Amino acid sequence: MREAVRVLALLAEREQTVAAAESLTGGLVAAALTGPPGSSVSFLGSVTAYATVLKHELLGVDEALLAERGAVDPEVALQMAAGARDRLGADWGVSTTGVAGPTEQDGQPVGTVYVAVAGPAATSARAGKVVSLRLNGDREEIRRESVRSVLELLREELSGNARAQDTEHNGGD
């Protein structure tokens, strides 16, 4: 996957790492990030927390939030990304949560997906960014597009963060 190659190149260039927290994608983000040769330089690992309880136990997602809103929620996605980053010791965390089908979950229709990125502590991206998706297609298409979308979001955040660092380095212009 081209997006994974781009992300890994940006991370390697910056000597930074990434970890993933996955739900509906069930390990596909990790598979995409481990496909390119040399990926071990930047990809640390992943947690596939398919069961809601594991999102709390392994990733530190707020238990009350999960009880109130369910696992398919933008704040859950942000907390998953931050949990992956923090618990796996990476600079960046990414996450996917949503409904791939065939039926709705937590009152959310099939195709509802949230992807998130949480950045390094020293950046404005620390709080993270989440994107809400409404995807069409069958289960596999939804999962595949979720992977592409989270990697694209990470690439955008890495590129934006690099521009911000360059601006600071060049006198803040």
Short mmCIF file of N, CA, C and O in Angstrom, two decimals, residues 42-167:
data_model
loop_
_atom_site.label_atom_id
_atom_site.label_comp_id
_atom_site.label_asym_id
_atom_site.label_seq_id
_atom_site.Cartn_x
_atom_site.Cartn_y
_atom_site.Cartn_z
N SER A 42 10.28 2.07 12.14
CA SER A 42 9.29 3.06 12.59
C SER A 42 8.03 2.47 13.19
O SER A 42 7.34 3.17 13.93
N PHE A 43 7.68 1.25 12.88
CA PHE A 43 6.45 0.66 13.41
C PHE A 43 6.77 -0.21 14.61
O PHE A 43 7.52 -1.18 14.51
N LEU A 44 6.18 0.15 15.78
CA LEU A 44 6.49 -0.59 17.01
C LEU A 44 5.58 -1.77 17.25
O LEU A 44 6.01 -2.79 17.77
N GLY A 45 4.28 -1.64 16.93
CA GLY A 45 3.35 -2.72 17.20
C GLY A 45 1.93 -2.22 17.22
O GLY A 45 1.66 -1.06 16.93
N SER A 46 1.04 -3.15 17.58
CA SER A 46 -0.39 -2.80 17.58
C SER A 46 -1.15 -3.59 18.62
O SER A 46 -0.69 -4.63 19.09
N VAL A 47 -2.32 -3.07 18.93
CA VAL A 47 -3.28 -3.76 19.78
C VAL A 47 -4.56 -3.88 18.98
O VAL A 47 -5.11 -2.87 18.53
N THR A 48 -5.02 -5.10 18.78
CA THR A 48 -6.31 -5.31 18.14
C THR A 48 -7.32 -5.54 19.26
O THR A 48 -7.40 -6.63 19.81
N ALA A 49 -8.02 -4.48 19.60
CA ALA A 49 -8.99 -4.51 20.71
C ALA A 49 -10.38 -4.58 20.09
O ALA A 49 -11.10 -3.59 20.05
N TYR A 50 -10.75 -5.75 19.63
CA TYR A 50 -12.03 -5.92 18.97
C TYR A 50 -13.18 -5.85 19.97
O TYR A 50 -14.19 -5.22 19.73
N ALA A 51 -13.00 -6.48 21.12
CA ALA A 51 -14.01 -6.45 22.17
C ALA A 51 -13.95 -5.10 22.89
O ALA A 51 -12.87 -4.58 23.18
N THR A 52 -15.11 -4.55 23.19
CA THR A 52 -15.19 -3.23 23.83
C THR A 52 -14.42 -3.20 25.15
O THR A 52 -13.70 -2.23 25.43
N VAL A 53 -14.52 -4.22 25.96
CA VAL A 53 -13.84 -4.24 27.26
C VAL A 53 -12.33 -4.11 27.10
O VAL A 53 -11.65 -3.51 27.93
N LEU A 54 -11.77 -4.63 26.00
CA LEU A 54 -10.33 -4.53 25.79
C LEU A 54 -9.89 -3.12 25.44
O LEU A 54 -8.74 -2.74 25.69
N LYS A 55 -10.79 -2.35 24.88
CA LYS A 55 -10.46 -0.94 24.60
C LYS A 55 -10.14 -0.23 25.92
O LYS A 55 -9.24 0.61 25.98
N HIS A 56 -10.87 -0.57 26.95
CA HIS A 56 -10.60 0.00 28.28
C HIS A 56 -9.38 -0.66 28.92
O HIS A 56 -8.45 0.02 29.35
N GLU A 57 -9.37 -1.98 28.97
CA GLU A 57 -8.33 -2.69 29.71
C GLU A 57 -6.94 -2.55 29.09
O GLU A 57 -5.96 -2.42 29.81
N LEU A 58 -6.83 -2.60 27.77
CA LEU A 58 -5.53 -2.56 27.12
C LEU A 58 -5.10 -1.17 26.66
O LEU A 58 -3.91 -0.88 26.60
N LEU A 59 -6.07 -0.33 26.32
CA LEU A 59 -5.75 0.97 25.73
C LEU A 59 -6.08 2.15 26.64
O LEU A 59 -5.75 3.29 26.33
N GLY A 60 -6.77 1.88 27.75
CA GLY A 60 -7.09 2.94 28.69
C GLY A 60 -8.25 3.84 28.29
O GLY A 60 -8.40 4.94 28.83
N VAL A 61 -9.09 3.39 27.37
CA VAL A 61 -10.26 4.18 27.00
C VAL A 61 -11.19 4.27 28.22
O VAL A 61 -11.40 3.28 28.92
N ASP A 62 -11.70 5.45 28.47
CA ASP A 62 -12.56 5.69 29.62
C ASP A 62 -13.76 4.73 29.63
O ASP A 62 -14.53 4.68 28.67
N GLU A 63 -13.89 4.00 30.73
CA GLU A 63 -14.94 3.00 30.87
C GLU A 63 -16.34 3.63 30.82
O GLU A 63 -17.26 3.09 30.21
N ALA A 64 -16.50 4.80 31.44
CA ALA A 64 -17.79 5.49 31.44
C ALA A 64 -18.17 5.95 30.03
O ALA A 64 -19.33 5.88 29.63
N LEU A 65 -17.18 6.42 29.28
CA LEU A 65 -17.42 6.82 27.89
C LEU A 65 -17.90 5.64 27.06
O LEU A 65 -18.88 5.75 26.31
N LEU A 66 -17.24 4.51 27.22
CA LEU A 66 -17.65 3.30 26.48
C LEU A 66 -19.06 2.87 26.88
O LEU A 66 -19.85 2.49 26.02
N ALA A 67 -19.39 2.96 28.16
CA ALA A 67 -20.72 2.57 28.63
C ALA A 67 -21.79 3.52 28.11
O ALA A 67 -22.89 3.09 27.74
N GLU A 68 -21.45 4.80 28.05
CA GLU A 68 -22.42 5.81 27.63
C GLU A 68 -22.63 5.86 26.13
O GLU A 68 -23.75 5.93 25.65
N ARG A 69 -21.53 5.83 25.37
CA ARG A 69 -21.62 6.04 23.93
C ARG A 69 -21.34 4.80 23.08
O ARG A 69 -21.60 4.81 21.88
N GLY A 70 -20.73 3.79 23.67
CA GLY A 70 -20.34 2.61 22.90
C GLY A 70 -18.97 2.82 22.28
O GLY A 70 -18.36 3.88 22.42
N ALA A 71 -18.51 1.81 21.56
CA ALA A 71 -17.16 1.83 21.00
C ALA A 71 -17.04 2.63 19.71
O ALA A 71 -15.94 3.00 19.31
N VAL A 72 -18.16 2.89 19.06
CA VAL A 72 -18.15 3.60 17.77
C VAL A 72 -18.43 5.07 18.04
O VAL A 72 -19.57 5.53 18.01
N ASP A 73 -17.35 5.80 18.35
CA ASP A 73 -17.47 7.17 18.82
C ASP A 73 -16.16 7.90 18.55
O ASP A 73 -15.08 7.31 18.70
N PRO A 74 -16.21 9.19 18.19
CA PRO A 74 -14.97 9.91 17.90
C PRO A 74 -14.03 10.03 19.11
O PRO A 74 -12.81 9.92 18.96
N GLU A 75 -14.58 10.27 20.29
CA GLU A 75 -13.72 10.38 21.47
C GLU A 75 -13.07 9.04 21.81
O GLU A 75 -11.92 9.00 22.26
N VAL A 76 -13.79 7.95 21.59
CA VAL A 76 -13.21 6.62 21.79
C VAL A 76 -12.02 6.44 20.84
O VAL A 76 -10.96 5.96 21.23
N ALA A 77 -12.19 6.85 19.58
CA ALA A 77 -11.11 6.74 18.60
C ALA A 77 -9.88 7.52 19.06
O ALA A 77 -8.74 7.02 18.98
N LEU A 78 -10.08 8.74 19.54
CA LEU A 78 -8.96 9.55 20.03
C LEU A 78 -8.26 8.89 21.22
O LEU A 78 -7.02 8.85 21.28
N GLN A 79 -9.05 8.38 22.15
CA GLN A 79 -8.46 7.73 23.32
C GLN A 79 -7.73 6.44 22.94
O GLN A 79 -6.70 6.09 23.53
N MET A 80 -8.23 5.72 21.94
CA MET A 80 -7.55 4.52 21.45
C MET A 80 -6.19 4.89 20.86
O MET A 80 -5.19 4.22 21.13
N ALA A 81 -6.15 5.94 20.04
CA ALA A 81 -4.89 6.37 19.42
C ALA A 81 -3.89 6.78 20.48
O ALA A 81 -2.71 6.40 20.43
N ALA A 82 -4.33 7.57 21.45
CA ALA A 82 -3.45 8.00 22.54
C ALA A 82 -3.00 6.80 23.37
O ALA A 82 -1.84 6.73 23.80
N GLY A 83 -3.89 5.86 23.59
CA GLY A 83 -3.54 4.65 24.34
C GLY A 83 -2.48 3.83 23.64
O GLY A 83 -1.54 3.33 24.27
N ALA A 84 -2.61 3.68 22.33
CA ALA A 84 -1.61 2.94 21.57
C ALA A 84 -0.26 3.64 21.65
O ALA A 84 0.78 3.02 21.89
N ARG A 85 -0.28 4.95 21.46
CA ARG A 85 0.96 5.74 21.53
C ARG A 85 1.62 5.58 22.90
O ARG A 85 2.81 5.27 23.00
N ASP A 86 0.84 5.79 23.94
CA ASP A 86 1.39 5.79 25.30
C ASP A 86 1.79 4.40 25.78
O ASP A 86 2.87 4.21 26.35
N ARG A 87 0.95 3.43 25.56
CA ARG A 87 1.20 2.09 26.11
C ARG A 87 2.25 1.32 25.33
O ARG A 87 2.90 0.44 25.88
N LEU A 88 2.42 1.66 24.05
CA LEU A 88 3.45 0.98 23.26
C LEU A 88 4.72 1.82 23.13
O LEU A 88 5.69 1.40 22.52
N GLY A 89 4.70 3.03 23.72
CA GLY A 89 5.90 3.86 23.76
C GLY A 89 6.29 4.47 22.43
O GLY A 89 7.47 4.68 22.16
N ALA A 90 5.30 4.79 21.60
CA ALA A 90 5.57 5.38 20.28
C ALA A 90 5.45 6.90 20.33
O ALA A 90 4.89 7.47 21.27
N ASP A 91 5.95 7.54 19.29
CA ASP A 91 5.76 8.98 19.14
C ASP A 91 4.34 9.30 18.67
O ASP A 91 3.76 10.31 19.07
N TRP A 92 3.80 8.44 17.82
CA TRP A 92 2.47 8.64 17.22
C TRP A 92 1.62 7.40 17.46
O TRP A 92 2.13 6.28 17.47
N GLY A 93 0.32 7.62 17.63
CA GLY A 93 -0.64 6.53 17.73
C GLY A 93 -1.73 6.75 16.71
O GLY A 93 -2.13 7.89 16.44
N VAL A 94 -2.20 5.66 16.11
CA VAL A 94 -3.34 5.72 15.19
C VAL A 94 -4.38 4.72 15.65
O VAL A 94 -4.07 3.74 16.33
N SER A 95 -5.65 4.99 15.28
CA SER A 95 -6.69 4.04 15.66
C SER A 95 -7.81 4.00 14.63
O SER A 95 -8.02 4.95 13.87
N THR A 96 -8.52 2.87 14.66
CA THR A 96 -9.72 2.68 13.85
C THR A 96 -10.80 2.06 14.71
O THR A 96 -10.55 1.11 15.46
N THR A 97 -12.00 2.61 14.62
CA THR A 97 -13.15 2.00 15.28
C THR A 97 -14.37 2.31 14.43
O THR A 97 -14.46 3.37 13.83
N GLY A 98 -15.28 1.36 14.34
CA GLY A 98 -16.45 1.59 13.50
C GLY A 98 -17.24 0.32 13.26
O GLY A 98 -17.05 -0.69 13.93
N VAL A 99 -18.10 0.41 12.26
CA VAL A 99 -19.02 -0.69 11.94
C VAL A 99 -18.79 -1.13 10.50
O VAL A 99 -19.12 -0.41 9.56
N ALA A 100 -18.22 -2.32 10.34
CA ALA A 100 -17.96 -2.85 9.00
C ALA A 100 -19.13 -3.69 8.49
O ALA A 100 -19.20 -4.00 7.31
N GLY A 101 -20.03 -4.06 9.38
CA GLY A 101 -21.19 -4.84 8.96
C GLY A 101 -21.04 -6.30 9.28
O GLY A 101 -20.01 -6.72 9.77
N PRO A 102 -22.04 -7.05 9.07
CA PRO A 102 -23.19 -6.76 8.20
C PRO A 102 -24.35 -6.02 8.88
O PRO A 102 -25.28 -5.61 8.21
N THR A 103 -24.27 -5.85 10.22
CA THR A 103 -25.38 -5.18 10.90
C THR A 103 -24.86 -4.00 11.70
O THR A 103 -23.66 -3.87 11.95
N GLU A 104 -25.77 -3.13 12.13
CA GLU A 104 -25.37 -1.96 12.92
C GLU A 104 -24.80 -2.39 14.27
O GLU A 104 -24.98 -3.53 14.71
N GLN A 105 -24.11 -1.45 14.91
CA GLN A 105 -23.53 -1.69 16.24
C GLN A 105 -23.67 -0.41 17.06
O GLN A 105 -23.43 0.68 16.54
N ASP A 106 -24.01 -0.55 18.31
CA ASP A 106 -24.14 0.60 19.21
C ASP A 106 -25.04 1.68 18.62
O ASP A 106 -24.81 2.87 18.81
N GLY A 107 -26.05 1.27 17.85
CA GLY A 107 -26.97 2.21 17.23
C GLY A 107 -26.40 2.94 16.03
O GLY A 107 -27.03 3.86 15.50
N GLN A 108 -25.21 2.54 15.60
CA GLN A 108 -24.55 3.18 14.45
C GLN A 108 -24.73 2.30 13.21
O GLN A 108 -24.53 1.09 13.27
N PRO A 109 -25.04 2.92 12.07
CA PRO A 109 -25.23 2.14 10.85
C PRO A 109 -23.91 1.61 10.28
O PRO A 109 -22.83 2.15 10.55
N VAL A 110 -24.01 0.57 9.48
CA VAL A 110 -22.86 0.02 8.77
C VAL A 110 -22.21 1.13 7.96
O VAL A 110 -22.88 1.94 7.32
N GLY A 111 -20.90 1.19 8.01
CA GLY A 111 -20.15 2.21 7.28
C GLY A 111 -19.75 3.41 8.13
O GLY A 111 -19.02 4.28 7.67
N THR A 112 -20.22 3.46 9.39
CA THR A 112 -19.81 4.53 10.30
C THR A 112 -18.44 4.15 10.86
O THR A 112 -18.27 3.11 11.48
N VAL A 113 -17.46 5.01 10.61
CA VAL A 113 -16.09 4.72 11.02
C VAL A 113 -15.45 6.00 11.55
O VAL A 113 -15.69 7.09 11.02
N TYR A 114 -14.62 5.84 12.58
CA TYR A 114 -13.80 6.94 13.09
C TYR A 114 -12.35 6.49 13.05
O TYR A 114 -12.02 5.40 13.53
N VAL A 115 -11.50 7.33 12.47
CA VAL A 115 -10.06 7.07 12.48
C VAL A 115 -9.41 8.25 13.19
O VAL A 115 -9.87 9.39 13.08
N ALA A 116 -8.36 7.96 13.94
CA ALA A 116 -7.74 9.02 14.74
C ALA A 116 -6.23 8.87 14.77
O ALA A 116 -5.68 7.78 14.57
N VAL A 117 -5.59 10.01 15.04
CA VAL A 117 -4.14 10.10 15.20
C VAL A 117 -3.86 10.91 16.46
O VAL A 117 -4.49 11.95 16.67
N ALA A 118 -2.94 10.43 17.28
CA ALA A 118 -2.46 11.19 18.44
C ALA A 118 -0.96 11.35 18.27
O ALA A 118 -0.24 10.38 18.05
N GLY A 119 -0.49 12.60 18.36
CA GLY A 119 0.91 12.91 18.08
C GLY A 119 1.77 13.00 19.32
O GLY A 119 1.32 12.78 20.44
N PRO A 120 3.04 13.34 19.10
CA PRO A 120 4.01 13.46 20.20
C PRO A 120 3.62 14.53 21.21
O PRO A 120 2.94 15.50 20.87
N ALA A 121 4.11 14.37 22.42
CA ALA A 121 3.77 15.28 23.51
C ALA A 121 4.17 16.72 23.23
O ALA A 121 3.52 17.65 23.68
N ALA A 122 5.22 16.92 22.47
CA ALA A 122 5.74 18.26 22.25
C ALA A 122 5.06 19.00 21.10
O ALA A 122 5.48 20.07 20.71
N THR A 123 4.00 18.42 20.54
CA THR A 123 3.35 19.05 19.38
C THR A 123 1.91 19.40 19.68
O THR A 123 1.30 18.89 20.60
N SER A 124 1.35 20.24 18.84
CA SER A 124 -0.06 20.59 18.98
C SER A 124 -0.95 19.40 18.63
O SER A 124 -2.13 19.38 18.96
N ALA A 125 -0.38 18.40 17.94
CA ALA A 125 -1.15 17.21 17.58
C ALA A 125 -1.32 16.26 18.76
O ALA A 125 -2.00 15.25 18.64
N ARG A 126 -0.70 16.58 19.90
CA ARG A 126 -0.77 15.69 21.08
C ARG A 126 -2.21 15.32 21.41
O ARG A 126 -2.51 14.18 21.67
N ALA A 127 -3.09 16.31 21.38
CA ALA A 127 -4.49 16.04 21.69
C ALA A 127 -5.13 15.14 20.64
O ALA A 127 -6.08 14.43 20.92
N GLY A 128 -4.60 15.16 19.45
CA GLY A 128 -5.05 14.26 18.42
C GLY A 128 -6.03 14.88 17.45
O GLY A 128 -6.51 16.00 17.63
N LYS A 129 -6.29 14.10 16.42
CA LYS A 129 -7.24 14.49 15.40
C LYS A 129 -8.03 13.26 15.02
O LYS A 129 -7.48 12.17 14.86
N VAL A 130 -9.34 13.46 14.87
CA VAL A 130 -10.21 12.35 14.48
C VAL A 130 -10.98 12.75 13.23
O VAL A 130 -11.33 13.91 13.05
N VAL A 131 -11.20 11.77 12.37
CA VAL A 131 -11.98 11.98 11.16
C VAL A 131 -13.15 11.01 11.19
O VAL A 131 -12.99 9.81 11.46
N SER A 132 -14.32 11.54 10.91
CA SER A 132 -15.55 10.75 10.83
C SER A 132 -15.77 10.35 9.37
O SER A 132 -15.72 11.20 8.48
N LEU A 133 -16.01 9.07 9.15
CA LEU A 133 -16.23 8.55 7.80
C LEU A 133 -17.60 7.90 7.70
O LEU A 133 -18.06 7.27 8.66
N ARG A 134 -18.22 8.04 6.55
CA ARG A 134 -19.45 7.30 6.23
C ARG A 134 -19.15 6.55 4.95
O ARG A 134 -19.17 7.12 3.85
N LEU A 135 -18.81 5.28 5.09
CA LEU A 135 -18.32 4.49 3.96
C LEU A 135 -19.40 3.58 3.39
O LEU A 135 -20.24 3.07 4.13
N ASN A 136 -19.33 3.39 2.11
CA ASN A 136 -20.22 2.46 1.41
C ASN A 136 -19.42 1.23 1.00
O ASN A 136 -18.21 1.26 0.94
N GLY A 137 -20.15 0.18 0.70
CA GLY A 137 -19.51 -1.04 0.24
C GLY A 137 -19.74 -2.19 1.19
O GLY A 137 -20.46 -2.06 2.19
N ASP A 138 -19.12 -3.31 0.86
CA ASP A 138 -19.27 -4.48 1.72
C ASP A 138 -18.25 -4.40 2.86
O ASP A 138 -17.46 -3.46 2.95
N ARG A 139 -18.26 -5.40 3.70
CA ARG A 139 -17.41 -5.43 4.89
C ARG A 139 -15.93 -5.21 4.55
O ARG A 139 -15.26 -4.40 5.18
N GLU A 140 -15.45 -5.92 3.56
CA GLU A 140 -14.03 -5.81 3.21
C GLU A 140 -13.69 -4.45 2.63
O GLU A 140 -12.63 -3.90 2.91
N GLU A 141 -14.58 -3.87 1.83
CA GLU A 141 -14.34 -2.54 1.28
C GLU A 141 -14.29 -1.49 2.39
O GLU A 141 -13.44 -0.59 2.36
N ILE A 142 -15.17 -1.61 3.36
CA ILE A 142 -15.20 -0.67 4.49
C ILE A 142 -13.91 -0.78 5.30
O ILE A 142 -13.29 0.22 5.65
N ARG A 143 -13.48 -1.99 5.55
CA ARG A 143 -12.25 -2.19 6.31
C ARG A 143 -11.02 -1.67 5.55
O ARG A 143 -10.17 -1.00 6.11
N ARG A 144 -10.95 -1.96 4.27
CA ARG A 144 -9.83 -1.52 3.43
C ARG A 144 -9.77 0.02 3.37
O ARG A 144 -8.70 0.61 3.49
N GLU A 145 -10.91 0.66 3.18
CA GLU A 145 -10.96 2.12 3.12
C GLU A 145 -10.63 2.74 4.47
O GLU A 145 -10.03 3.82 4.54
N SER A 146 -10.97 2.08 5.56
CA SER A 146 -10.62 2.56 6.90
C SER A 146 -9.11 2.58 7.07
O SER A 146 -8.55 3.54 7.63
N VAL A 147 -8.43 1.54 6.61
CA VAL A 147 -6.96 1.48 6.68
C VAL A 147 -6.36 2.62 5.87
O VAL A 147 -5.49 3.36 6.34
N ARG A 148 -6.81 2.77 4.63
CA ARG A 148 -6.29 3.83 3.77
C ARG A 148 -6.51 5.20 4.42
O ARG A 148 -5.61 6.04 4.44
N SER A 149 -7.67 5.40 5.00
CA SER A 149 -8.02 6.69 5.60
C SER A 149 -7.17 7.01 6.82
O SER A 149 -6.74 8.16 7.00
N VAL A 150 -6.92 6.04 7.68
CA VAL A 150 -6.11 6.33 8.88
C VAL A 150 -4.66 6.60 8.50
O VAL A 150 -4.01 7.47 9.08
N LEU A 151 -4.15 5.89 7.50
CA LEU A 151 -2.78 6.15 7.05
C LEU A 151 -2.67 7.51 6.37
O LEU A 151 -1.68 8.22 6.55
N GLU A 152 -3.69 7.88 5.62
CA GLU A 152 -3.71 9.20 4.99
C GLU A 152 -3.75 10.30 6.06
O GLU A 152 -3.04 11.31 5.96
N LEU A 153 -4.56 10.11 7.09
CA LEU A 153 -4.63 11.08 8.18
C LEU A 153 -3.26 11.21 8.86
O LEU A 153 -2.80 12.32 9.14
N LEU A 154 -2.61 10.10 9.12
CA LEU A 154 -1.28 10.15 9.74
C LEU A 154 -0.30 10.88 8.83
O LEU A 154 0.47 11.72 9.30
N ARG A 155 -0.32 10.59 7.54
CA ARG A 155 0.58 11.27 6.61
C ARG A 155 0.33 12.78 6.64
O ARG A 155 1.28 13.57 6.68
N GLU A 156 -0.93 13.17 6.63
CA GLU A 156 -1.26 14.60 6.68
C GLU A 156 -0.75 15.25 7.96
O GLU A 156 -0.21 16.35 7.94
N GLU A 157 -0.93 14.56 9.08
CA GLU A 157 -0.47 15.10 10.37
C GLU A 157 1.05 15.18 10.41
O GLU A 157 1.61 16.15 10.91
N LEU A 158 1.72 14.16 9.90
CA LEU A 158 3.18 14.19 9.85
C LEU A 158 3.67 15.32 8.96
O LEU A 158 4.61 16.04 9.32
N SER A 159 3.06 15.50 7.83
CA SER A 159 3.45 16.57 6.90
C SER A 159 3.18 17.94 7.50
O SER A 159 4.03 18.83 7.42
N GLY A 160 2.03 18.11 8.11
CA GLY A 160 1.69 19.38 8.75
C GLY A 160 2.59 19.68 9.91
O GLY A 160 3.04 20.81 10.11
N ASN A 161 2.92 18.66 10.70
CA ASN A 161 3.79 18.83 11.85
C ASN A 161 5.20 19.18 11.40
O ASN A 161 5.87 20.00 12.01
N ALA A 162 5.65 18.60 10.31
CA ALA A 162 6.99 18.90 9.78
C ALA A 162 7.05 20.35 9.32
O ALA A 162 8.03 21.04 9.56
N ARG A 163 5.97 20.84 8.68
CA ARG A 163 5.94 22.24 8.24
C ARG A 163 5.98 23.16 9.45
O ARG A 163 6.67 24.18 9.43
N ALA A 164 5.27 22.81 10.52
CA ALA A 164 5.28 23.64 11.73
C ALA A 164 6.67 23.67 12.35
O ALA A 164 7.15 24.72 12.78
N GLN A 165 7.36 22.53 12.38
CA GLN A 165 8.70 22.49 12.94
C GLN A 165 9.65 23.30 12.07
O GLN A 165 10.51 24.01 12.58
N ASP A 166 9.52 23.22 10.74
CA ASP A 166 10.37 24.00 9.84
C ASP A 166 10.17 25.49 10.08
O ASP A 166 11.09 26.27 10.08
N THR A 167 8.91 25.90 10.29
CA THR A 167 8.61 27.30 10.53
C THR A 167 9.26 27.77 11.81
O THR A 167 9.88 28.84 11.85
#
